Coordinates of C-alpha atoms in Angstrom, one line a residue:
M10 CA -23.9 -21.7 -145.5
S11 CA -27.2 -21.0 -143.8
S12 CA -30.4 -22.4 -145.3
P13 CA -32.3 -19.7 -147.1
L14 CA -35.0 -17.7 -145.3
F15 CA -37.8 -15.6 -146.9
L16 CA -39.3 -12.5 -145.5
G17 CA -42.9 -11.4 -146.0
F18 CA -44.6 -8.2 -144.9
D19 CA -48.2 -7.4 -144.5
L20 CA -49.0 -3.7 -144.3
S21 CA -52.7 -3.9 -143.3
T22 CA -55.0 -1.2 -142.0
Q23 CA -54.2 -1.5 -138.3
Q24 CA -50.7 -3.0 -138.2
L25 CA -47.5 -4.0 -140.1
K26 CA -46.5 -7.6 -139.7
A27 CA -43.3 -9.3 -140.7
I28 CA -43.1 -13.1 -141.2
V29 CA -40.0 -15.1 -141.8
I30 CA -40.3 -18.6 -143.3
A31 CA -37.9 -21.4 -144.1
E32 CA -37.7 -23.2 -147.4
D33 CA -40.5 -25.7 -146.4
A34 CA -42.7 -22.7 -145.6
S35 CA -42.6 -23.3 -141.8
I36 CA -42.8 -20.1 -139.7
V37 CA -39.4 -19.1 -138.3
H38 CA -40.4 -15.7 -136.8
E39 CA -43.3 -13.3 -136.6
S40 CA -43.2 -9.6 -135.5
A41 CA -45.8 -6.9 -135.6
V42 CA -46.2 -3.1 -135.1
H43 CA -49.7 -2.0 -134.1
F44 CA -50.2 1.6 -135.4
D45 CA -52.5 2.9 -132.6
L46 CA -50.6 1.3 -129.8
D47 CA -47.0 1.5 -131.0
L48 CA -47.1 4.8 -132.9
P49 CA -49.8 6.9 -131.1
A50 CA -48.3 10.2 -132.1
H51 CA -50.0 9.9 -135.5
G52 CA -53.5 10.0 -133.8
T53 CA -55.0 7.2 -135.8
T54 CA -58.0 5.2 -134.8
N55 CA -57.7 1.6 -136.0
G56 CA -54.8 2.7 -138.2
A57 CA -56.8 5.4 -140.0
L58 CA -57.6 9.1 -140.0
K59 CA -61.0 10.6 -140.9
G60 CA -60.7 13.7 -143.1
P61 CA -62.8 16.8 -143.2
D62 CA -64.8 15.7 -146.2
E63 CA -67.6 13.2 -145.9
G64 CA -66.3 9.6 -146.1
E65 CA -62.6 10.7 -146.4
V66 CA -60.2 8.2 -144.8
T67 CA -56.4 8.2 -145.0
S68 CA -53.3 6.8 -143.3
P69 CA -50.1 8.8 -142.7
V70 CA -47.3 7.6 -145.0
L71 CA -44.7 8.7 -142.3
M72 CA -46.4 6.3 -139.9
W73 CA -45.8 3.4 -142.3
L74 CA -42.2 4.4 -142.6
E75 CA -41.8 4.5 -138.8
A76 CA -43.5 1.1 -138.6
I77 CA -41.1 -0.5 -141.1
D78 CA -38.1 0.9 -139.0
L79 CA -39.7 -0.5 -135.8
V80 CA -40.7 -3.9 -137.2
M81 CA -37.2 -4.4 -138.6
Q82 CA -35.7 -3.6 -135.2
R83 CA -37.9 -6.2 -133.6
V84 CA -37.0 -8.8 -136.2
K85 CA -33.3 -8.2 -135.6
N86 CA -33.7 -8.1 -131.8
A87 CA -35.3 -11.5 -132.0
G88 CA -32.1 -13.0 -133.4
V89 CA -33.2 -13.5 -137.0
D90 CA -30.2 -13.8 -139.3
L91 CA -31.0 -11.1 -141.9
S92 CA -28.0 -12.1 -144.0
A93 CA -29.8 -15.5 -144.6
I94 CA -32.9 -13.8 -146.1
A95 CA -32.8 -14.8 -149.8
G96 CA -36.0 -13.0 -150.9
I97 CA -38.5 -10.4 -149.8
S98 CA -42.1 -9.9 -150.9
G99 CA -45.3 -9.2 -149.1
A100 CA -48.8 -7.8 -149.2
G101 CA -50.5 -4.4 -148.8
Q102 CA -54.0 -3.4 -148.0
Q103 CA -55.7 -3.3 -151.3
H104 CA -56.7 0.0 -153.2
G105 CA -54.6 2.4 -151.0
S106 CA -52.4 4.8 -153.0
V107 CA -49.2 6.6 -152.3
Y108 CA -48.2 9.8 -154.3
W109 CA -44.5 10.2 -154.9
S110 CA -43.0 13.6 -155.7
E111 CA -40.5 14.5 -158.4
E112 CA -37.7 14.1 -155.8
A113 CA -38.7 10.5 -154.9
E114 CA -36.5 8.5 -157.2
K115 CA -33.4 10.5 -156.2
A116 CA -34.3 10.3 -152.5
L117 CA -34.8 6.5 -152.7
A118 CA -31.5 6.0 -154.6
V119 CA -29.3 7.9 -152.1
M120 CA -30.7 6.9 -148.8
D121 CA -28.2 7.3 -146.0
P122 CA -27.6 4.1 -144.0
K123 CA -26.9 6.2 -140.9
R124 CA -30.5 7.5 -141.0
S125 CA -33.8 5.6 -140.5
L126 CA -36.5 5.6 -143.1
A127 CA -38.6 7.9 -141.0
D128 CA -35.8 10.3 -140.1
P129 CA -37.1 13.9 -140.8
G130 CA -36.1 15.0 -144.2
H131 CA -34.7 11.6 -145.2
L132 CA -37.7 10.5 -147.3
A133 CA -40.7 12.4 -145.8
P134 CA -41.8 14.9 -146.6
R135 CA -39.7 15.6 -149.7
A136 CA -40.4 12.2 -151.5
F137 CA -44.2 12.5 -151.2
A138 CA -46.6 14.8 -152.9
L139 CA -49.3 13.9 -150.4
P140 CA -48.5 13.2 -146.7
N141 CA -51.5 10.9 -146.3
A142 CA -52.5 8.0 -148.4
P143 CA -56.2 7.4 -149.2
I144 CA -57.1 3.8 -148.1
W145 CA -59.7 1.2 -148.8
Q146 CA -62.1 2.5 -146.1
D147 CA -62.5 5.8 -148.0
S148 CA -66.0 6.4 -149.4
S149 CA -65.7 10.0 -150.6
T150 CA -65.5 9.2 -154.3
T151 CA -69.1 8.5 -155.2
K152 CA -69.1 11.3 -157.8
D153 CA -65.9 10.0 -159.3
C154 CA -67.3 6.5 -159.5
R155 CA -70.4 7.7 -161.4
N156 CA -68.2 9.8 -163.7
L157 CA -66.0 6.8 -164.5
E158 CA -69.0 4.5 -165.2
A159 CA -70.5 7.2 -167.4
A160 CA -67.3 7.7 -169.3
V161 CA -67.2 4.0 -170.4
G162 CA -70.9 3.3 -170.9
G163 CA -72.1 2.2 -167.5
P164 CA -71.3 -0.1 -164.6
Q165 CA -71.6 -3.3 -166.5
V166 CA -69.2 -2.1 -169.2
L167 CA -66.7 -1.2 -166.5
A168 CA -67.2 -4.6 -164.9
D169 CA -66.6 -6.2 -168.3
L170 CA -63.3 -4.3 -168.6
T171 CA -61.9 -4.4 -165.1
G172 CA -63.7 -7.2 -163.2
S173 CA -65.6 -4.7 -161.0
R174 CA -68.0 -1.8 -161.3
A175 CA -66.7 1.5 -159.9
Y176 CA -66.3 1.2 -156.1
E177 CA -65.5 4.2 -153.9
R178 CA -62.4 2.5 -152.4
F179 CA -60.9 1.6 -155.8
T180 CA -57.8 3.4 -156.8
G181 CA -59.0 4.9 -160.1
P182 CA -61.8 6.9 -158.5
Q183 CA -59.4 7.8 -155.7
I184 CA -57.0 9.2 -158.2
A185 CA -59.8 11.1 -160.0
R186 CA -60.8 12.7 -156.7
I187 CA -57.3 13.8 -155.9
R188 CA -57.0 15.3 -159.5
R189 CA -60.4 17.1 -159.0
L190 CA -59.9 18.5 -155.5
K191 CA -56.1 18.7 -155.1
P192 CA -54.9 19.6 -158.6
A193 CA -51.5 20.9 -157.4
A194 CA -50.7 17.7 -155.5
Y195 CA -51.8 15.6 -158.5
H196 CA -49.5 17.7 -160.8
D197 CA -46.7 17.3 -158.3
S198 CA -47.2 13.5 -158.2
A199 CA -44.5 12.1 -160.5
R200 CA -45.5 8.5 -159.7
I201 CA -48.5 6.8 -158.0
S202 CA -48.0 3.5 -156.2
L203 CA -50.4 1.1 -154.5
V204 CA -49.5 0.3 -150.9
S205 CA -48.3 -3.1 -152.3
S206 CA -45.8 -1.4 -154.7
F207 CA -44.8 1.4 -152.2
I208 CA -43.1 -1.1 -149.9
P209 CA -40.8 -2.9 -152.5
S210 CA -39.9 0.6 -153.7
L211 CA -38.2 1.2 -150.4
F212 CA -36.3 -2.1 -150.7
L213 CA -35.3 -1.6 -154.3
G214 CA -34.2 2.1 -153.9
R215 CA -36.4 3.0 -156.9
I216 CA -40.1 3.0 -157.6
A217 CA -41.5 -0.5 -158.2
P218 CA -44.1 -1.5 -160.8
I219 CA -47.6 -2.5 -159.7
E220 CA -48.3 -6.2 -159.4
V221 CA -51.1 -7.6 -161.7
S222 CA -53.4 -9.0 -159.0
D223 CA -53.4 -5.9 -156.9
A224 CA -53.8 -3.8 -160.1
S225 CA -57.2 -5.6 -160.5
G226 CA -58.5 -3.4 -157.6
M227 CA -58.0 -0.1 -159.4
N228 CA -60.6 0.1 -162.1
L229 CA -57.7 0.9 -164.4
M230 CA -56.6 -2.5 -165.8
N231 CA -58.2 -4.8 -168.3
V232 CA -58.8 -7.9 -166.3
L233 CA -58.6 -10.2 -169.3
T234 CA -55.4 -8.8 -170.9
C235 CA -53.8 -7.7 -167.6
K236 CA -52.7 -4.4 -169.3
W237 CA -53.6 -0.8 -168.4
D238 CA -56.6 0.5 -170.3
D239 CA -56.0 3.9 -171.9
A240 CA -59.6 4.9 -171.8
L241 CA -59.8 4.2 -168.1
L242 CA -56.5 6.0 -167.4
E243 CA -57.7 9.0 -169.4
A244 CA -61.1 9.1 -167.5
C245 CA -59.5 9.0 -164.1
G246 CA -56.3 10.9 -164.5
G247 CA -56.1 12.5 -167.9
P248 CA -53.4 11.9 -170.4
E249 CA -50.6 12.2 -167.8
L250 CA -51.8 9.3 -165.7
R251 CA -50.1 6.6 -167.9
A252 CA -46.7 8.1 -167.0
K253 CA -47.6 8.5 -163.3
I254 CA -48.9 4.9 -163.0
G255 CA -45.7 3.4 -164.5
P256 CA -45.1 0.3 -166.6
E257 CA -47.5 -2.4 -167.3
P258 CA -48.5 -4.6 -164.3
V259 CA -46.0 -7.4 -163.4
V260 CA -46.9 -11.0 -162.4
G261 CA -45.9 -12.3 -159.0
G262 CA -43.0 -14.6 -158.7
T263 CA -40.7 -12.5 -160.8
I264 CA -37.6 -10.7 -159.7
L265 CA -37.8 -6.9 -159.6
G266 CA -34.1 -6.5 -158.6
R267 CA -31.7 -6.9 -155.7
I268 CA -32.0 -5.2 -152.4
S269 CA -30.6 -1.7 -152.2
Q270 CA -27.3 -0.9 -150.5
W271 CA -29.1 1.0 -147.7
W272 CA -30.6 -2.3 -146.4
V273 CA -27.3 -4.1 -146.7
E274 CA -25.3 -1.5 -144.7
R275 CA -28.0 -0.6 -142.1
W276 CA -29.5 -4.0 -141.4
G277 CA -27.0 -6.6 -142.7
F278 CA -29.0 -8.1 -145.5
N279 CA -27.1 -10.1 -148.2
Q280 CA -26.6 -7.9 -151.3
D281 CA -27.9 -10.8 -153.4
C282 CA -31.3 -10.8 -151.6
I283 CA -34.0 -10.5 -154.3
I284 CA -37.1 -8.3 -154.2
A285 CA -40.2 -9.8 -155.7
P286 CA -43.5 -8.0 -156.4
F287 CA -45.8 -7.5 -153.4
T288 CA -49.5 -8.1 -154.0
G289 CA -52.7 -7.2 -152.2
D290 CA -53.5 -8.7 -148.8
N291 CA -56.4 -10.8 -150.2
S292 CA -54.4 -12.3 -153.0
A293 CA -51.5 -13.1 -150.7
T294 CA -53.9 -14.9 -148.4
V295 CA -55.0 -17.0 -151.4
V296 CA -51.3 -17.9 -152.0
A297 CA -50.7 -18.9 -148.4
L298 CA -53.8 -20.9 -147.8
S299 CA -56.0 -22.1 -150.6
A300 CA -56.1 -25.0 -153.1
P301 CA -58.7 -25.7 -155.8
G302 CA -62.0 -26.5 -154.2
D303 CA -61.4 -24.2 -151.2
A304 CA -63.4 -21.2 -150.1
L305 CA -61.3 -18.7 -148.2
L306 CA -63.2 -16.5 -145.6
S307 CA -61.2 -13.6 -144.1
L308 CA -62.7 -12.3 -140.9
G309 CA -60.6 -9.2 -140.4
T310 CA -61.4 -5.5 -140.4
S311 CA -63.2 -6.3 -143.6
T312 CA -65.1 -9.6 -144.3
T313 CA -63.9 -11.1 -147.5
L314 CA -64.7 -14.3 -149.4
L315 CA -62.1 -15.5 -152.0
L316 CA -62.4 -18.3 -154.5
S317 CA -59.8 -19.4 -157.0
I318 CA -61.5 -20.1 -160.4
P319 CA -60.5 -20.9 -163.9
P320 CA -59.7 -17.9 -166.2
A321 CA -62.6 -16.3 -167.9
D322 CA -62.8 -16.5 -171.7
L323 CA -65.5 -13.8 -171.8
P324 CA -66.1 -10.6 -170.0
P325 CA -67.2 -11.3 -166.4
A326 CA -70.8 -10.2 -166.8
R327 CA -71.8 -11.4 -163.3
F328 CA -69.2 -9.1 -161.5
T329 CA -71.3 -6.0 -160.8
T330 CA -71.6 -6.7 -157.1
S331 CA -68.4 -8.7 -156.6
H332 CA -64.9 -8.7 -158.1
L333 CA -62.8 -10.6 -160.4
L334 CA -59.0 -10.4 -159.8
S335 CA -56.0 -11.6 -161.7
H336 CA -54.1 -14.3 -159.8
P337 CA -50.8 -13.4 -158.2
T338 CA -48.8 -16.5 -159.4
T339 CA -50.3 -17.4 -162.8
L340 CA -52.3 -16.0 -165.7
D341 CA -54.0 -19.4 -165.9
A342 CA -56.4 -18.6 -162.9
Q343 CA -58.4 -15.8 -161.5
I344 CA -59.8 -14.9 -158.1
A345 CA -63.5 -14.2 -157.4
M346 CA -64.0 -11.9 -154.4
L347 CA -66.8 -10.6 -152.2
C348 CA -65.7 -7.8 -149.9
Y349 CA -67.6 -6.2 -147.1
K350 CA -66.5 -3.0 -145.2
N351 CA -68.4 -3.7 -142.0
G352 CA -66.5 -6.7 -140.7
A353 CA -64.7 -7.0 -137.4
L354 CA -65.5 -3.4 -136.3
A355 CA -69.2 -4.0 -136.7
R356 CA -69.0 -7.3 -134.8
E357 CA -67.1 -5.6 -132.0
Q358 CA -69.7 -2.9 -131.7
I359 CA -72.4 -5.5 -131.1
R360 CA -70.1 -7.3 -128.7
N361 CA -69.5 -4.1 -126.8
R362 CA -73.2 -3.3 -126.7
C363 CA -74.6 -6.7 -125.8
A364 CA -71.7 -8.3 -123.8
G365 CA -69.7 -5.5 -122.2
A366 CA -66.8 -5.9 -124.7
D367 CA -66.4 -9.5 -123.4
W368 CA -66.0 -12.1 -126.1
A369 CA -66.6 -15.0 -123.7
R370 CA -70.0 -13.5 -122.7
Y371 CA -70.7 -12.7 -126.4
N372 CA -70.2 -16.3 -127.3
E373 CA -72.5 -17.5 -124.6
L374 CA -75.2 -15.2 -125.9
V375 CA -74.8 -16.6 -129.5
E376 CA -74.9 -20.2 -128.3
Q377 CA -78.0 -19.7 -126.1
S378 CA -80.0 -18.2 -129.0
P379 CA -81.7 -20.3 -131.6
Q380 CA -80.7 -20.5 -135.3
G381 CA -82.5 -17.8 -137.1
S382 CA -82.6 -15.6 -134.0
S383 CA -86.3 -16.4 -133.4
G384 CA -87.3 -14.9 -136.8
F385 CA -85.3 -11.6 -136.4
M386 CA -82.9 -10.6 -139.2
G387 CA -80.4 -7.9 -138.3
F388 CA -78.3 -5.7 -140.5
Y389 CA -75.5 -3.7 -139.0
F390 CA -73.7 -1.1 -141.1
P391 CA -71.8 1.5 -139.0
L392 CA -69.9 2.4 -142.2
P393 CA -71.2 2.9 -145.7
E394 CA -71.2 -0.7 -147.0
I395 CA -69.8 -2.1 -150.2
I396 CA -72.3 -5.0 -150.6
P397 CA -75.0 -3.8 -151.0
P398 CA -73.5 -0.5 -152.1
G399 CA -73.8 2.5 -149.9
V400 CA -76.2 1.3 -147.2
Q401 CA -75.6 2.5 -143.7
G402 CA -77.3 2.2 -140.4
E403 CA -79.0 -0.6 -138.3
F404 CA -82.1 -2.4 -139.5
I405 CA -84.0 -5.1 -137.7
F406 CA -86.7 -7.2 -139.4
Q407 CA -89.2 -9.7 -138.1
C408 CA -89.5 -12.5 -140.7
K409 CA -92.9 -14.2 -140.7
D410 CA -93.4 -17.6 -142.4
N411 CA -94.1 -17.0 -146.1
G412 CA -94.6 -13.3 -145.5
E413 CA -92.8 -10.1 -146.3
P414 CA -90.3 -9.0 -143.7
Q415 CA -91.5 -6.3 -141.3
L416 CA -89.2 -3.6 -140.1
V417 CA -89.2 -3.6 -136.3
H418 CA -89.8 -0.2 -134.6
E419 CA -90.9 -1.2 -131.2
L420 CA -90.3 -4.9 -130.5
Q421 CA -86.6 -5.3 -130.3
P422 CA -84.5 -8.4 -130.2
D423 CA -82.8 -9.2 -126.9
A424 CA -79.0 -9.2 -126.5
S425 CA -78.5 -12.8 -127.5
Q426 CA -80.5 -12.3 -130.7
H427 CA -78.4 -9.3 -131.7
A428 CA -75.3 -11.3 -131.0
R429 CA -76.3 -14.1 -133.3
A430 CA -78.1 -11.9 -135.8
I431 CA -75.0 -9.9 -136.9
L432 CA -73.1 -13.2 -137.6
E433 CA -76.0 -14.7 -139.5
S434 CA -76.6 -11.7 -141.7
Q435 CA -73.0 -11.3 -142.5
F436 CA -72.7 -15.0 -143.5
L437 CA -76.0 -15.2 -145.2
S438 CA -75.1 -12.3 -147.4
I439 CA -72.1 -14.3 -148.7
K440 CA -74.1 -17.6 -148.9
S441 CA -76.7 -15.9 -151.1
R442 CA -74.1 -14.8 -153.6
I443 CA -71.7 -17.8 -153.9
T444 CA -73.5 -19.6 -156.7
A445 CA -73.6 -16.4 -158.8
I446 CA -69.8 -15.9 -158.7
L447 CA -68.8 -19.5 -159.4
P448 CA -68.4 -20.5 -163.1
A449 CA -71.0 -22.8 -164.5
H450 CA -70.5 -26.5 -163.8
S451 CA -68.0 -25.8 -161.0
P452 CA -67.6 -28.8 -158.6
P453 CA -68.9 -28.3 -155.0
L454 CA -66.6 -26.4 -152.7
Q455 CA -64.9 -28.7 -150.3
R456 CA -63.5 -26.7 -147.4
L457 CA -63.9 -23.3 -145.8
I458 CA -60.7 -21.9 -144.6
V459 CA -61.1 -19.0 -142.2
T460 CA -58.5 -16.4 -141.4
G461 CA -58.3 -13.0 -139.7
G462 CA -58.9 -12.0 -136.0
S463 CA -62.3 -13.6 -135.7
S464 CA -61.1 -17.0 -137.0
A465 CA -59.8 -17.7 -133.5
N466 CA -63.3 -17.7 -132.1
Q467 CA -64.8 -21.2 -131.9
T468 CA -68.4 -20.0 -131.8
I469 CA -67.9 -18.0 -135.0
R470 CA -66.2 -21.0 -136.6
Q471 CA -69.0 -23.3 -135.8
L472 CA -71.7 -20.9 -137.0
A473 CA -69.7 -20.5 -140.3
A474 CA -69.6 -24.3 -140.7
D475 CA -73.3 -24.5 -140.1
V476 CA -74.3 -21.6 -142.4
F477 CA -72.1 -22.6 -145.4
G478 CA -72.4 -26.4 -144.9
M479 CA -68.6 -26.9 -145.1
R480 CA -65.9 -28.2 -142.8
V481 CA -64.0 -25.2 -141.4
Y482 CA -60.2 -25.2 -141.2
V483 CA -57.7 -22.7 -139.8
A484 CA -54.0 -22.2 -140.7
E485 CA -51.1 -22.8 -138.3
S486 CA -50.2 -19.1 -138.6
K487 CA -52.9 -16.4 -138.2
E488 CA -50.8 -14.1 -140.4
A489 CA -51.9 -15.4 -143.7
A490 CA -51.2 -12.4 -145.9
G491 CA -47.7 -12.0 -144.5
T492 CA -47.0 -15.7 -144.9
G493 CA -48.3 -15.5 -148.5
G494 CA -45.9 -12.7 -149.1
A495 CA -43.0 -14.7 -147.8
V496 CA -44.1 -17.6 -150.1
L497 CA -44.2 -15.3 -153.1
A498 CA -40.6 -14.3 -152.3
K499 CA -39.7 -18.0 -152.2
F500 CA -41.4 -18.6 -155.5
A501 CA -39.4 -15.9 -157.2
W502 CA -36.2 -17.2 -155.7
W503 CA -37.0 -20.9 -156.6
K504 CA -37.8 -20.0 -160.2
A505 CA -34.4 -18.3 -160.5
Q506 CA -32.5 -21.0 -158.7
V507 CA -34.2 -24.2 -159.7
G508 CA -37.3 -24.1 -161.8
G509 CA -36.5 -21.6 -164.5
A510 CA -38.9 -19.0 -165.8
S511 CA -41.5 -21.6 -166.7
G512 CA -41.6 -23.2 -163.2
S513 CA -45.1 -23.3 -161.7
F514 CA -46.2 -22.5 -158.2
E515 CA -47.5 -26.1 -157.8
E516 CA -44.1 -27.5 -158.9
M517 CA -42.4 -25.4 -156.3
T518 CA -44.7 -26.5 -153.6
M519 CA -44.0 -30.2 -154.3
E520 CA -40.3 -29.8 -154.9
T521 CA -39.5 -27.8 -151.8
G522 CA -41.5 -30.1 -149.5
E523 CA -44.1 -27.6 -148.3
V524 CA -46.4 -29.2 -145.8
E525 CA -50.0 -28.0 -145.5
R526 CA -50.5 -26.7 -142.0
M527 CA -54.3 -26.7 -141.6
R528 CA -56.4 -27.8 -138.6
L529 CA -60.0 -28.9 -138.8
V530 CA -61.9 -26.8 -136.2
A531 CA -65.6 -27.2 -137.0
I532 CA -67.9 -29.7 -138.7
P533 CA -71.3 -28.6 -140.0
K534 CA -74.4 -29.9 -138.4
G535 CA -76.6 -31.1 -141.3
E536 CA -79.9 -30.2 -139.7
V537 CA -78.7 -26.7 -138.8
T538 CA -77.4 -26.1 -142.4
K539 CA -80.9 -26.9 -143.7
V540 CA -82.3 -24.2 -141.5
Y541 CA -79.9 -21.7 -143.0
D542 CA -80.6 -22.9 -146.5
G543 CA -84.2 -22.0 -145.8
L544 CA -83.3 -18.5 -144.6
V545 CA -81.5 -17.4 -147.8
D546 CA -84.7 -16.1 -149.5
N547 CA -85.7 -14.3 -146.3
Y548 CA -82.3 -12.7 -146.2
R549 CA -82.6 -11.5 -149.8
R550 CA -86.0 -10.0 -149.1
C551 CA -84.8 -8.2 -146.0
E552 CA -81.7 -6.9 -147.9
E553 CA -83.9 -5.5 -150.7
Q554 CA -85.8 -3.6 -148.0
V555 CA -82.6 -2.2 -146.6
V556 CA -81.5 -1.0 -150.0
Y557 CA -84.9 0.6 -150.6
L558 CA -85.0 2.3 -147.2
C559 CA -81.4 3.7 -147.7
G560 CA -82.4 4.9 -151.1
Q561 CA -85.4 6.8 -149.6
A562 CA -83.3 8.5 -146.9

């Protein structure tokens, strides 16, 4: 009998990845489908479509179905024994939502193994009330955010309930906008899934429940009880939303069911293969990489900081500019998160402008410029930002010693200063907020684990080490979210096979011989870290000016 394998997916903004791991969590196989390159017929840019309304951003659901068909073919062509897959889980880009029609449950239950998922008429369009899914980059719901906050007594009350104030990308405001502007489509939506519950629905042959950690990014769940909040459901979707949203959120590491017959007959999966809840991409990254005392910095399309913290006994009063999420493997921990929309795409714009789209040249520019960019502080927001909320544009300040920052109109930084300034401002924004999101009396953070596309850049790694004053590590696999999904599949399988319902994630890790696959890549220079410690107040003053200027526009 073959040793069990575990399959994890990561449906991110720009691509779908499939990761196969062995029982010791070593990587057996990786495949990917890049939406723009592999599926150009959908006309996406970086995996997304901009809509006619200001800030509207979606992705085609049919494109995701085609990507699943294609990535499965690539996994099979690589020689992976799909009959040895014992469990499947994964991750989805957070906040995105899929709207199922009344026909969806029947369509999922009777899928024809002779037809692909994306075969016209098989699932799409009949199983979906909306052809395109609103995704996390959408910023068209400002009105709905303010309505939601007003309905419950303000942003702090909402943060107390859900772990976050209302954000444009969050699913609750997205649902409210669909209900307000597309009432017929909302009426026709029998069920609403997150991206993370959309994918296991395909594997189960029925609509899957939403997982508890990803439910934290909806403004619909009480983050302390991990249950849907009726007042929030009513405010966003009316009395019918409870039925559309489905049962209460489920914890990761449970078994939702066995794989549907379609996958057995078409792809050769074992009929006993289990399907576990999928989670959000950030939560899956935590599962794959972090331990207590670690800070996780994801340098992908978005820039995200993640910290595992003890569970809160009181409402999270500090979480009005950051987020508190339930943990995907236990109710005895939570995840604090800072998320920025202008991540890799903003860095790439500066690279293209200053270094001719050449990363090697860009790195040279960063390394030849001094820490602090000779007193220049740059803010680069091509998209409406999340932190600070709603700011957009480019702002350059000259910071004088012990003086207020001055907005630069004529004297501009040179290319090297721009190259360094975007990295410094992105990292200083995080550094200025870390203390506020850690619980009181927390021990010092020990390691900074970096992931995402920019984590391969040694210049960026070293600058992160210097700004944060922590040793920087990278994982063996760059695909942390997909790996975390595969580990969640293994966790559900292990609990059923060995550990029982009460088995903990830590026990599984020890018992199955998982080896941490981390590599030290950068050590902070103490004297440079002191420079950045001294720039935090300057950064805050400049950010306050940016918020003021955007508010006056």
